[in-house]
Short mmCIF file of C-alpha atoms in Angstrom, two decimals:
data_model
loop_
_atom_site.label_atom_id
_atom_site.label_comp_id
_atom_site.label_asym_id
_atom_site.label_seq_id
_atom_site.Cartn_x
_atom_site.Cartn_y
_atom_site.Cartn_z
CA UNK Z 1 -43.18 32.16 174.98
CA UNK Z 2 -41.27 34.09 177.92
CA UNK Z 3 -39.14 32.99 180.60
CA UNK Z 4 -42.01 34.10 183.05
CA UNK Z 5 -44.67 31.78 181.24
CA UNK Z 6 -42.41 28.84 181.88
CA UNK Z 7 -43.68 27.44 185.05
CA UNK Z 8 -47.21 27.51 183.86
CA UNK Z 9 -46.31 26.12 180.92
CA UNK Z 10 -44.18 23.14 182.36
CA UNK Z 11 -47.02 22.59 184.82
CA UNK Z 12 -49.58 21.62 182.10
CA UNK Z 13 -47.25 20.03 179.73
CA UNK Z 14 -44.60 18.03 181.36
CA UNK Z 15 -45.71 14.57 180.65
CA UNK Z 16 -46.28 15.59 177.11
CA UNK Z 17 -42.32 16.69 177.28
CA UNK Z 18 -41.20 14.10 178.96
CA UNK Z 19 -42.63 11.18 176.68
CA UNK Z 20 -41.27 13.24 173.57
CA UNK Z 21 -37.77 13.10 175.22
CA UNK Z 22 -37.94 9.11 176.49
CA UNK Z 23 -39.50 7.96 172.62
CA UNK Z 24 -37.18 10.88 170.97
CA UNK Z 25 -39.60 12.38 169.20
CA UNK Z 26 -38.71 16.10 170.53
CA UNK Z 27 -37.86 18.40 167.56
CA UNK Z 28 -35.54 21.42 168.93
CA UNK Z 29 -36.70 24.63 166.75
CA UNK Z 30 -35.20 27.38 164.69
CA UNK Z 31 -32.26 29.13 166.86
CA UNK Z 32 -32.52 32.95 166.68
CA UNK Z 33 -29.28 34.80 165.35
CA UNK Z 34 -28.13 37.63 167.40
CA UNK Z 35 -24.91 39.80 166.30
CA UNK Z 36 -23.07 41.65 169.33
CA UNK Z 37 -19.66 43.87 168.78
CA UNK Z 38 -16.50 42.49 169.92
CA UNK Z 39 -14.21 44.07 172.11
CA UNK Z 40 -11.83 44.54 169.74
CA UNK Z 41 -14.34 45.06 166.79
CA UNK Z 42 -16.25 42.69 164.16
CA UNK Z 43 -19.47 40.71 165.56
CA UNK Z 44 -20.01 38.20 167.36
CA UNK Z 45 -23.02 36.07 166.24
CA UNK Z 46 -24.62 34.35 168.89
CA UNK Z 47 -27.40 31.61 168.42
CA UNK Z 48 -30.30 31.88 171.16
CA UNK Z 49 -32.45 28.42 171.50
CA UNK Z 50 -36.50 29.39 172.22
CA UNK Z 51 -37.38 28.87 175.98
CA UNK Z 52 -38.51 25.15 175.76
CA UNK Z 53 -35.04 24.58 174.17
CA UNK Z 54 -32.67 26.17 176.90
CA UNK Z 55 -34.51 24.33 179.63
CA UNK Z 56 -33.90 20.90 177.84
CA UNK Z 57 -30.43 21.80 177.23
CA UNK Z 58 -29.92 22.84 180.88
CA UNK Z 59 -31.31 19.41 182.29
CA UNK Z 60 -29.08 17.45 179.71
CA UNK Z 61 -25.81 20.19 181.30
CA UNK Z 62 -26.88 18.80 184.56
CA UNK Z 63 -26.50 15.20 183.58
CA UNK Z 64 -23.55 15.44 180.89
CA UNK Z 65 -21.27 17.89 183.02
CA UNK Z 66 -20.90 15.31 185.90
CA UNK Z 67 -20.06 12.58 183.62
CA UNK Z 68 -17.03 14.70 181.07
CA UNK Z 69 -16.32 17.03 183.74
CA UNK Z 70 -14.05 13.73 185.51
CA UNK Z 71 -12.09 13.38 182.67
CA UNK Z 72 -10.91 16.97 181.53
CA UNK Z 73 -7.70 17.89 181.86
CA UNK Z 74 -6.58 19.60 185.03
CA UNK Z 75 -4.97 22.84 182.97
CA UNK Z 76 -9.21 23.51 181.58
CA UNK Z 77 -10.35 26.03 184.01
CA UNK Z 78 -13.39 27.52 181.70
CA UNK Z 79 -16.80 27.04 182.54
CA UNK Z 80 -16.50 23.85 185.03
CA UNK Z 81 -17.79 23.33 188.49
CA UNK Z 82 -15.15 24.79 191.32
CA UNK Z 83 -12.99 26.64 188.55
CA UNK Z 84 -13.08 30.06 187.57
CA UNK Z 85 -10.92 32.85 185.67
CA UNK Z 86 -8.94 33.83 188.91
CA UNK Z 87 -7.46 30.39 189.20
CA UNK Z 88 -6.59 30.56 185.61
CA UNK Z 89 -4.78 33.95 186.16
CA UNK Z 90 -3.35 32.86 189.19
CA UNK Z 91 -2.01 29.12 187.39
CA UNK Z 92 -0.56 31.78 184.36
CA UNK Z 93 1.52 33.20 187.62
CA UNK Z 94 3.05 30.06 189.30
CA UNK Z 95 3.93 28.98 185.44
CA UNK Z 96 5.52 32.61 184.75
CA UNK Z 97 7.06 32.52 187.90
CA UNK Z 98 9.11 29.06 187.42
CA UNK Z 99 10.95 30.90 184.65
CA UNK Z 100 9.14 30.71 181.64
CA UNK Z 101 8.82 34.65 180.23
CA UNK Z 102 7.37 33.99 176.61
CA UNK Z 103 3.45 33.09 175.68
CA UNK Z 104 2.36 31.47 173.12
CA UNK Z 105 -0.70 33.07 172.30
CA UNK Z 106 -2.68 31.46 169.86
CA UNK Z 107 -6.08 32.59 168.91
CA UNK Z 108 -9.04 29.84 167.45
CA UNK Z 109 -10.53 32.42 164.59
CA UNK Z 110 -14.63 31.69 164.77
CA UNK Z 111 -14.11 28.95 167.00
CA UNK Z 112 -17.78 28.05 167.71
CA UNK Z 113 -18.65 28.65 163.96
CA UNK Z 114 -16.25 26.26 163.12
CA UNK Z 115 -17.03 23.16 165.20
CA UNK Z 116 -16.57 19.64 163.35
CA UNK Z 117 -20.38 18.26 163.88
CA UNK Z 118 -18.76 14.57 162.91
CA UNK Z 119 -15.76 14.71 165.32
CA UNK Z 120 -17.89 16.50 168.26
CA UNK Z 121 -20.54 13.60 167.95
CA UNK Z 122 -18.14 10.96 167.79
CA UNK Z 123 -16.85 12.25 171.09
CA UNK Z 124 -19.68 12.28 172.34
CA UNK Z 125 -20.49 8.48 171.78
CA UNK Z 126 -16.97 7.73 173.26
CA UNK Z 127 -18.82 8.10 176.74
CA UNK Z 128 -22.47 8.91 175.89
CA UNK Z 129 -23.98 4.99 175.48
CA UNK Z 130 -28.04 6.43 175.62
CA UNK Z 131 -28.57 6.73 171.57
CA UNK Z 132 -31.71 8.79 172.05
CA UNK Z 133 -29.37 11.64 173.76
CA UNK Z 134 -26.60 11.31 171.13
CA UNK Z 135 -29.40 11.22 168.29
CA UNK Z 136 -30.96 14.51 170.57
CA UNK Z 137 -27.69 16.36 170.89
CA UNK Z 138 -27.55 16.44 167.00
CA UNK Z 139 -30.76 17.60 166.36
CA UNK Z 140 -30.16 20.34 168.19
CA UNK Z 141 -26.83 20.62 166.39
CA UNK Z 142 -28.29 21.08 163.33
CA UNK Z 143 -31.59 22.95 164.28
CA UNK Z 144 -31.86 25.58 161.24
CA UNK Z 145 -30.79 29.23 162.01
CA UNK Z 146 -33.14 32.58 161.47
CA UNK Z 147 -31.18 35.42 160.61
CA UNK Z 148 -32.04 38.94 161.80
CA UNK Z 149 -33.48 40.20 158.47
CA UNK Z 150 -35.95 36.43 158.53
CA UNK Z 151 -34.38 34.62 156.69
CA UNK Z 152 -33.72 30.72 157.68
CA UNK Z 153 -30.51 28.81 156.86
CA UNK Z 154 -29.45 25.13 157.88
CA UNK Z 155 -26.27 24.64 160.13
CA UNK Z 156 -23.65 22.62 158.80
CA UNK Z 157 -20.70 23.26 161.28
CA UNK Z 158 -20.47 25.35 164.81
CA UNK Z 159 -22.13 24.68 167.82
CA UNK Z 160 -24.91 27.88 168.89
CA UNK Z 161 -23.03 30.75 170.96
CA UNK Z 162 -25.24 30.99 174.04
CA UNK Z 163 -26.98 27.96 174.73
CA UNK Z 164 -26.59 26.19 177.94
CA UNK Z 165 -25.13 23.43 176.25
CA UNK Z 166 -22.12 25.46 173.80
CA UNK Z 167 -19.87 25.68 177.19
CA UNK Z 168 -19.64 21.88 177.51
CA UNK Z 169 -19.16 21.57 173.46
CA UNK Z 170 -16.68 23.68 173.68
CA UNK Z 171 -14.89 22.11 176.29
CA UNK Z 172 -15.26 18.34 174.98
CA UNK Z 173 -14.19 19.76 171.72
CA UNK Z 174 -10.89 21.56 173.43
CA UNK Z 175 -10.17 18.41 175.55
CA UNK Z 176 -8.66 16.88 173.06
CA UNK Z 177 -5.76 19.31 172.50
CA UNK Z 178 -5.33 20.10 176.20
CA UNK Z 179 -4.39 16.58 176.13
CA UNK Z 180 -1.78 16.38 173.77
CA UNK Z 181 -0.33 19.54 175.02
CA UNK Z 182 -0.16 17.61 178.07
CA UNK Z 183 1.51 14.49 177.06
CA UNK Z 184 4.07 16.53 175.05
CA UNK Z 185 5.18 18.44 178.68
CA UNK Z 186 3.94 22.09 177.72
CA UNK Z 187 2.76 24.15 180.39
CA UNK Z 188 -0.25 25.59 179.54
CA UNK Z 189 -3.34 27.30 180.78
CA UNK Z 190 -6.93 26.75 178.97
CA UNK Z 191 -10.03 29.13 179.41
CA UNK Z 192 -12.65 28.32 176.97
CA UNK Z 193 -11.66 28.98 173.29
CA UNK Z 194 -8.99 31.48 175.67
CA UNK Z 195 -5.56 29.12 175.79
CA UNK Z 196 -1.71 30.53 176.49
CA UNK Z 197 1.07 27.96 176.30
CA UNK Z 198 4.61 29.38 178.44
CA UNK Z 199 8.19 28.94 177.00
CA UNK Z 200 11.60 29.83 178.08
CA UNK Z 201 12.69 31.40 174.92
CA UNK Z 202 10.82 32.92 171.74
CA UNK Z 203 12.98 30.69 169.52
CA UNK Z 204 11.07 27.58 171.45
CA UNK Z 205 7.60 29.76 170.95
CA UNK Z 206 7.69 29.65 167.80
CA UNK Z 207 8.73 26.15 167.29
CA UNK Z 208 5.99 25.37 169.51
CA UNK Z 209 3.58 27.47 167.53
CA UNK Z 210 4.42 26.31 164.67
CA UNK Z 211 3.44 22.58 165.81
CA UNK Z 212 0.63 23.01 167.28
CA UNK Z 213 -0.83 25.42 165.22
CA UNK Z 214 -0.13 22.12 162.69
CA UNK Z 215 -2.31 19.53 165.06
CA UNK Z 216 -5.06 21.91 165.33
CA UNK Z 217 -5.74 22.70 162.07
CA UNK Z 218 -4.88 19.04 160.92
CA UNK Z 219 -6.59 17.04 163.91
CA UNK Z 220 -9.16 19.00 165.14
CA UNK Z 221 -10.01 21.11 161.79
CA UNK Z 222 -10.10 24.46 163.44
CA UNK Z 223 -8.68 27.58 161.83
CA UNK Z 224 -5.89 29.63 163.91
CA UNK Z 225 -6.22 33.13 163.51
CA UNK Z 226 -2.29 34.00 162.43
CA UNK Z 227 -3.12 37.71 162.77
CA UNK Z 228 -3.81 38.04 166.29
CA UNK Z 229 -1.64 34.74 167.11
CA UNK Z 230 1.84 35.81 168.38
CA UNK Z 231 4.91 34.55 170.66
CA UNK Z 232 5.52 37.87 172.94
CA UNK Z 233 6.46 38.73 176.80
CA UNK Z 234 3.82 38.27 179.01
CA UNK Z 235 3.32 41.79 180.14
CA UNK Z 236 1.52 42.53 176.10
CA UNK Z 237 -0.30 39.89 176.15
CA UNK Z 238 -4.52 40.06 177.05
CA UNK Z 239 -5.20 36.95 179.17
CA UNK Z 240 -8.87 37.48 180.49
CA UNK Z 241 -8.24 40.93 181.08
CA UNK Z 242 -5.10 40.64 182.35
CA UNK Z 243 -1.27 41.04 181.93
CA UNK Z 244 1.36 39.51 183.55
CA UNK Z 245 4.73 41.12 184.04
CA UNK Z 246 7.71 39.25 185.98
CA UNK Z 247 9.36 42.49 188.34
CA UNK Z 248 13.04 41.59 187.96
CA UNK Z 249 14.00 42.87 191.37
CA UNK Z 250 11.62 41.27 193.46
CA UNK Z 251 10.85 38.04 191.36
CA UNK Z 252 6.99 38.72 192.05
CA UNK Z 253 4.58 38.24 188.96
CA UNK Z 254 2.56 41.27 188.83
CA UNK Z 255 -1.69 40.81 187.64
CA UNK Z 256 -1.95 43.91 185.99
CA UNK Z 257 -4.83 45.55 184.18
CA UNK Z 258 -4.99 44.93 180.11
CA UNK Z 259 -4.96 48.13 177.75
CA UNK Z 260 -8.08 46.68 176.85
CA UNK Z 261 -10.08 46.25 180.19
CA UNK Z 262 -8.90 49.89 180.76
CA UNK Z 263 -10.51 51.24 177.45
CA UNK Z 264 -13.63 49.32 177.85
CA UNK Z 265 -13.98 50.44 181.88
CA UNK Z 266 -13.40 54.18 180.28
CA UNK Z 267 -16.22 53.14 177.71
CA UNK Z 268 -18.76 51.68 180.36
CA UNK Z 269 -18.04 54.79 182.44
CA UNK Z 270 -18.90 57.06 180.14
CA UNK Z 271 -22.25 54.89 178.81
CA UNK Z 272 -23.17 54.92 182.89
CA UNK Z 273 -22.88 58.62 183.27
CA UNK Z 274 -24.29 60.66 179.77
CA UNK Z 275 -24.06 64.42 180.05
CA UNK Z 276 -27.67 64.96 179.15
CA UNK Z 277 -28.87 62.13 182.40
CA UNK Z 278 -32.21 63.81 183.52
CA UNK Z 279 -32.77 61.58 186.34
CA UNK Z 280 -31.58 62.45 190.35
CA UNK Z 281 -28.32 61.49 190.61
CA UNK Z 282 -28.37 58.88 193.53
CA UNK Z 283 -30.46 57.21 190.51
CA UNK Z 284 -27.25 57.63 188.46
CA UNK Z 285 -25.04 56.43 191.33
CA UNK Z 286 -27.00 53.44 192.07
CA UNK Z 287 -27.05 52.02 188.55
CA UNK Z 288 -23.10 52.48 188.27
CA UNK Z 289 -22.64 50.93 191.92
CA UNK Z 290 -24.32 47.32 190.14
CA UNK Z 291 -21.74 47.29 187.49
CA UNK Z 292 -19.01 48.73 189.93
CA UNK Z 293 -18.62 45.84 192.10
CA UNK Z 294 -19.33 43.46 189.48
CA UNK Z 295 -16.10 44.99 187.96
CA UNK Z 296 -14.11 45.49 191.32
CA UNK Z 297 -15.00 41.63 192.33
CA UNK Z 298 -13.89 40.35 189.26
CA UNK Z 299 -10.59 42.80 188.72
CA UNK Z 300 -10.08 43.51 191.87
CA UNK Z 301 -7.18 40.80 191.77
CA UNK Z 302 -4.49 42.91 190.26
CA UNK Z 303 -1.56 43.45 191.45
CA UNK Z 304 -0.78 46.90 194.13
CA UNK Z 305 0.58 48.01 191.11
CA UNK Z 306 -2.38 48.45 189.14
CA UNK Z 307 -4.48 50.55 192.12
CA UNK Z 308 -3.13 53.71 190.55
CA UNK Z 309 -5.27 52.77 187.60
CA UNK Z 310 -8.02 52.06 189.13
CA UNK Z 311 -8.03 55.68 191.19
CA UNK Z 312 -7.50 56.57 187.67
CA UNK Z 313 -11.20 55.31 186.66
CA UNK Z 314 -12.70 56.41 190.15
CA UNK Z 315 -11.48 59.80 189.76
CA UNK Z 316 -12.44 59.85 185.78
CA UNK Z 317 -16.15 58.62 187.34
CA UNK Z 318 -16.20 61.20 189.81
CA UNK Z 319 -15.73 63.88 187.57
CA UNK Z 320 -18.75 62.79 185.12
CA UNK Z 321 -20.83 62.80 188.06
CA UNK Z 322 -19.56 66.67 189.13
CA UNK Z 323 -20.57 67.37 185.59
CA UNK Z 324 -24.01 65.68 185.62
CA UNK Z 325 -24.64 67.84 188.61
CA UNK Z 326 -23.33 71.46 187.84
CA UNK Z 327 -25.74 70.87 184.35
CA UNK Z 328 -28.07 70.20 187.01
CA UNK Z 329 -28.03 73.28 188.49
CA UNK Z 330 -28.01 75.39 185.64
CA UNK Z 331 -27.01 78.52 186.68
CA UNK Z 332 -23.23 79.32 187.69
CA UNK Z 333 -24.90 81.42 190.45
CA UNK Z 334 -26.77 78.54 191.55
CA UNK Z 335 -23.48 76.63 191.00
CA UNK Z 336 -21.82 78.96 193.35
CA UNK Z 337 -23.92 79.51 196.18
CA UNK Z 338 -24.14 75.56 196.43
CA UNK Z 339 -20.25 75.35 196.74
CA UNK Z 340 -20.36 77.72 199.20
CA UNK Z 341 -23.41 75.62 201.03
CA UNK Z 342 -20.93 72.58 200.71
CA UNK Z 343 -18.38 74.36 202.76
CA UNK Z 344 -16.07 76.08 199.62
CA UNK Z 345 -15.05 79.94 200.79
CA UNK Z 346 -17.34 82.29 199.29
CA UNK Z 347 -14.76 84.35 197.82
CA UNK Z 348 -12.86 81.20 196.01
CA UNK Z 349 -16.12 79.40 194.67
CA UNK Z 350 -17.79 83.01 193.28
CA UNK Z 351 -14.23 83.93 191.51
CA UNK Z 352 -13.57 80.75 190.00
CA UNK Z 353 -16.87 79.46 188.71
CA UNK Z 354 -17.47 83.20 187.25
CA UNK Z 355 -14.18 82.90 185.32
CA UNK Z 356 -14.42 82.72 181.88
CA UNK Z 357 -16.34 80.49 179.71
CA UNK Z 358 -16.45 76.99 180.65
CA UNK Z 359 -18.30 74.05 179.31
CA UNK Z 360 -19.53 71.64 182.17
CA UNK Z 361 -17.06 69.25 181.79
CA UNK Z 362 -14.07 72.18 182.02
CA UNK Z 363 -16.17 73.37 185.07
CA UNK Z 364 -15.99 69.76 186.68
CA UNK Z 365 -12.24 70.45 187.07
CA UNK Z 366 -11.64 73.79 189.13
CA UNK Z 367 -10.45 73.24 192.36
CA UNK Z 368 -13.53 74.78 194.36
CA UNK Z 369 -15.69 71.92 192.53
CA UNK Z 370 -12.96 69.36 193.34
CA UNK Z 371 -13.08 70.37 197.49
CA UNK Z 372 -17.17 70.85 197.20
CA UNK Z 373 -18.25 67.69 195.40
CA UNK Z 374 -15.52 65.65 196.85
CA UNK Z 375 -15.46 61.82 197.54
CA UNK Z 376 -17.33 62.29 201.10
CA UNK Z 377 -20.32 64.09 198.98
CA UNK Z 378 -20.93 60.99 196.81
CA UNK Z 379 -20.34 58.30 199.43
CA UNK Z 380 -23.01 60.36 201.51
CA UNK Z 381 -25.51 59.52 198.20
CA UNK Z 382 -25.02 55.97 198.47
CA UNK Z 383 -21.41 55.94 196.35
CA UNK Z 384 -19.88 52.54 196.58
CA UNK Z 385 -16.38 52.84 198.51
CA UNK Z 386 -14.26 52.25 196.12
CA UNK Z 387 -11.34 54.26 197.82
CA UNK Z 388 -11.65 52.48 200.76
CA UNK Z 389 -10.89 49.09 198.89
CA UNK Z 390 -7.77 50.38 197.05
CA UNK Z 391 -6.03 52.34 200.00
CA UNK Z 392 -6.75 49.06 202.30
CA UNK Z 393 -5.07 47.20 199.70
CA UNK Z 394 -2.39 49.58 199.10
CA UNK Z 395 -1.62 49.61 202.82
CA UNK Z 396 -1.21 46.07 202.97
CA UNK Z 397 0.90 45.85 199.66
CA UNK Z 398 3.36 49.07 200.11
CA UNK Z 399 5.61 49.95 202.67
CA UNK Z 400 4.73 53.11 204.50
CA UNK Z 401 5.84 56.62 203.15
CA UNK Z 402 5.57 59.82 205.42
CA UNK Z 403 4.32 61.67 202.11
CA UNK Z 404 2.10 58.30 200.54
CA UNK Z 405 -0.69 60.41 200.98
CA UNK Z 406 -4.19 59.37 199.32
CA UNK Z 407 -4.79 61.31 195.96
CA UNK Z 408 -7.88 63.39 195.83
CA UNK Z 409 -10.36 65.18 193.65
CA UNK Z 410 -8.03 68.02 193.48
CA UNK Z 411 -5.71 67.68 191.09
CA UNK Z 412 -5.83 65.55 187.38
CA UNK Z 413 -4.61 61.71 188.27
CA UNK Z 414 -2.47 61.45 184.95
CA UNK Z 415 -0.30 64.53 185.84
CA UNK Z 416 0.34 63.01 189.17
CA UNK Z 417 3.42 60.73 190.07
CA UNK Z 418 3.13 57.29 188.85
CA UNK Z 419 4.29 55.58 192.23
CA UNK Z 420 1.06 56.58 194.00
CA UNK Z 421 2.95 59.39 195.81
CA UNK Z 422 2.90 63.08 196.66
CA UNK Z 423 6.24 64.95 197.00
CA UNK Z 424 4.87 68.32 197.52
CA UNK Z 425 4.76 69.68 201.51
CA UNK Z 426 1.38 70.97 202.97
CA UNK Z 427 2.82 74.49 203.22
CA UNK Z 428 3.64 74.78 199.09
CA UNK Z 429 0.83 76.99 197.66
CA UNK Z 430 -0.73 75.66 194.42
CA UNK Z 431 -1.34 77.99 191.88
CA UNK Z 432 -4.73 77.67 189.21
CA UNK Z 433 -5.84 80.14 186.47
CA UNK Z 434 -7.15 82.83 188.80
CA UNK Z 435 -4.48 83.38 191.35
CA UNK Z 436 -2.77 81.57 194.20
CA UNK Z 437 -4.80 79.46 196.37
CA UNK Z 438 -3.37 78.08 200.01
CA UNK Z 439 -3.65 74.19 200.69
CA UNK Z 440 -6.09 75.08 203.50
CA UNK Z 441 -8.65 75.79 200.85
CA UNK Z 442 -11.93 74.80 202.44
CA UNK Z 443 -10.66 74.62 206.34
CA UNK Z 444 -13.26 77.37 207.38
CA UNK Z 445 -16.24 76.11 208.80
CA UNK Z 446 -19.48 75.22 206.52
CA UNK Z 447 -22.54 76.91 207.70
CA UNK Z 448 -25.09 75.49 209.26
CA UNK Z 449 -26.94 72.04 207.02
CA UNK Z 450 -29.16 74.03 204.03
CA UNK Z 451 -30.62 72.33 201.30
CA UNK Z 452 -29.40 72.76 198.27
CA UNK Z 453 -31.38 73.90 195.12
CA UNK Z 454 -31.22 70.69 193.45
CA UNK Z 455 -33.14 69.02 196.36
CA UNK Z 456 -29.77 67.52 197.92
CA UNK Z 457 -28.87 68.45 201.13
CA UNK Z 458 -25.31 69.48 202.30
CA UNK Z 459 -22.64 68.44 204.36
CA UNK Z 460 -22.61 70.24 207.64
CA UNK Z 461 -19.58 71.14 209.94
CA UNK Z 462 -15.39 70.88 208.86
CA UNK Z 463 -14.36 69.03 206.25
CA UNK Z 464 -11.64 66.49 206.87
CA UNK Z 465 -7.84 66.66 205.66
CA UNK Z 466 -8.91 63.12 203.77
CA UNK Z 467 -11.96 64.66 203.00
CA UNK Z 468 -10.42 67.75 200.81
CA UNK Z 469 -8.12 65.40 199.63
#
């Protein structure tokens, strides 16, 4: 049954549910495996209930989540009402902040495969009185598992990966340890299975490591994962996306951008925007615009420092999307007189389109391309402002700087300065493969609004100084 046959379905049988629930007759029934890739590689199994299950396991959230929620420990910020991953990062600040420049990382290896059935139930009946739930809960512990190739196994240990109900497992489960972290005067910061303890030295890190790595595997019969576990500086450690770095001048902790958010940005990027799209291209735009501000909202906490990367990734985006187009139009004459419609001088956009032979991606590059399809161009097709956001913030964060001028499509982000900032005077020439070509590339005026051959019309009039830029 689908999510969409639910309703009717409830309609006509909720009495029959209900009375299986009150007498506890309800059998839960086979959970579905699913494997997904990890970030940083292997699979992730997850275990996904059938529709009848998920809604029973949401009502029981409902009434379980007000009851534990009380008594969790105030550093748990994963998956509880009025807490969220921002608070986390920003609690991981105040604690870096007071002076404590190590982490403790330590990573749970198959955490939710590795669940204690015994000790989670027996938590469970330290505040759950109602037998019938208790005697429910475990059913749907152990509800037997079908593997992708058909095959059906029992479940001994682990709680199912993406129920409504493994957040609040997971939690109870954690509570424990968040606990005795507490009463031993660590300061620590839980998300999930996610958890960083802060030290003042490494030689305390690993003392502390080395302890509670001890209780967890001893108490709670969990397995740490002594690979990717490690006492380290803040700044290399991945904290839900996130590094922290302590700026020794100012005394500010910095949010900055993890190696790994930026490679899997790159990676959604480049899924978002394929060479070979066939659609328009304000189709293109409007899919990457959902997962842009899904990203910015989320991310969009990082430190002033980190807006240089992100112009990084909105430049990199722009450029797949100059691609997409020029393979659009085929032709480099059609490529050319469309420059030329977009306000590029006829002599620069002819000579350097014509110029050797370039695949589309090299052609997404030259500066005639950079001034024609510039940010204006995509915001007019319904581009999400993502400039806007970063210069606002960068204006609010930096002190001014008569030459902190914006970057633009112009030039490659990685070559530029990494302090956000242009040395070079508007009167110094830059030079490409052709010959020299003045800064006031593009100043003449555009002709007249024509449509384009690719059924997108043009800008009309002057192009601004932020435009070109």
């Amino acid at each position: 049954m689908t999510v969409e046959k639910l309703a009717e379905y409830f309609e006509r049988h909720e009495a029959q549910l209900r009375g299986q629930l009150l007498d506890g007759s309800y059998r839960p029934q086979p959970v579905r495996r699913v494997e997904i890739p990890k970030p940083d590689g292997g699979m992730r199994k997850l275990g996904i209930p059938t529709v009848i299950d998920r809604l029973v396991q949401q009502a029981m959230l409902q009434v379980m989540q007000r009851s534990f929620d009380a008594s969790f420990c105030e550093h748990s910020y994963g998956f509880r009402p009025g807490r969220s991953a921002k608070q986390a990062v920003a609690r991981a600040q105040e604690i870096v902040a007071s002076g404590r420049s190590y982490v403790v990382d330590l990573d749970l290896e198959k955490f939710f495969d590795l669940v204690c059935h015994q000790r989670l139930t027996a938590k469970l009946a330290e505040r759950v009185s109602d037998r019938r739930l208790l005697g429910l809960i475990g059913r749907m512990l152990k509800a037997k598992v079908v593997l992708p190739d058909g095959a059906v196994i029992d479940s001994e240990q682990g709680v199912p990966q993406g129920s409504p109900l493994s957040p609040l497992m997971s939690n109870i489960v954690l509570d424990e340890l968040d606990w005795e972290l507490a009463r031993r005067g660590h300061r620590f910061v839980r998300y999930a299975d996610d958890g960083k303890l802060y030290v003042r030295s490494e030689r305390a890190g690993r003392r502390v490591m080395a302890s509670v790595t001890e209780f967890i595997q001893r108490r709670l019969r969990l397995k740490v994962n002594e690979a990717k576990s490690a006492v380290a500086r803040p700044e290399e450690r991945h904290f839900l996306g996130f590094r922290l770095r302590l700026d020794p001048q100012s005394g500010i902790v910095e949010v900055l951008l993890s190696e790994r958010t930026m490679r899997n940005a790159m990676q959604k990027v480049k899924q978002l925007t394929p060479r070979t799209w066939g659609d328009t291209l304000v189709s293109c735009i409007a899919r990457i615009n959902a997962w842009l501000r899904g990203w910015h909202g989320f991310f969009g906490i990082a430190s002033a420092a980190e807006i240089q990367m992100m112009r990084k990734i909105d430049a990199h985006l722009r450029r797949r999307l100059r691609a997409i187009l020029l393979r659009h139009w085929r032709r480099k004459r059609t490529i050319a007189r469309n420059l030329v419609k977009l306000g590029v001088p006829r002599r620069s956009a002819w000579r350097q389109v014509y110029q050797g032979h370039r695949s589309w991606w090299a052609l997404s590059h030259i500066p005639a391309v950079d001034h024609g399809l510039n940010r204006t161009f995509f915001r007019e097709r319904g581009s999400w402002p993502w400039s806007r956001c970063t210069a606002k913030r960068a204006s609010t964060s930096s002190p001014p700087n008569r030459h902190n001028w914006r970057y633009g499509d112009d030039f490659e982000v990685a070559n530029r300065p990494a302090a956000g900032v242009i040395t070079r005077r508007p009167e110094e020439p830059y030079t490409n493969s052709v010959r020299t070509v003045p800064w006031e590339l593009g100043r003449a005026t555009a002709p007249a609004t024509r449509e384009i051959s690719s059924g997108v019309p043009s800008r009309m009039g002057r192009s601004t100084e932020g435009e070109r830029r």
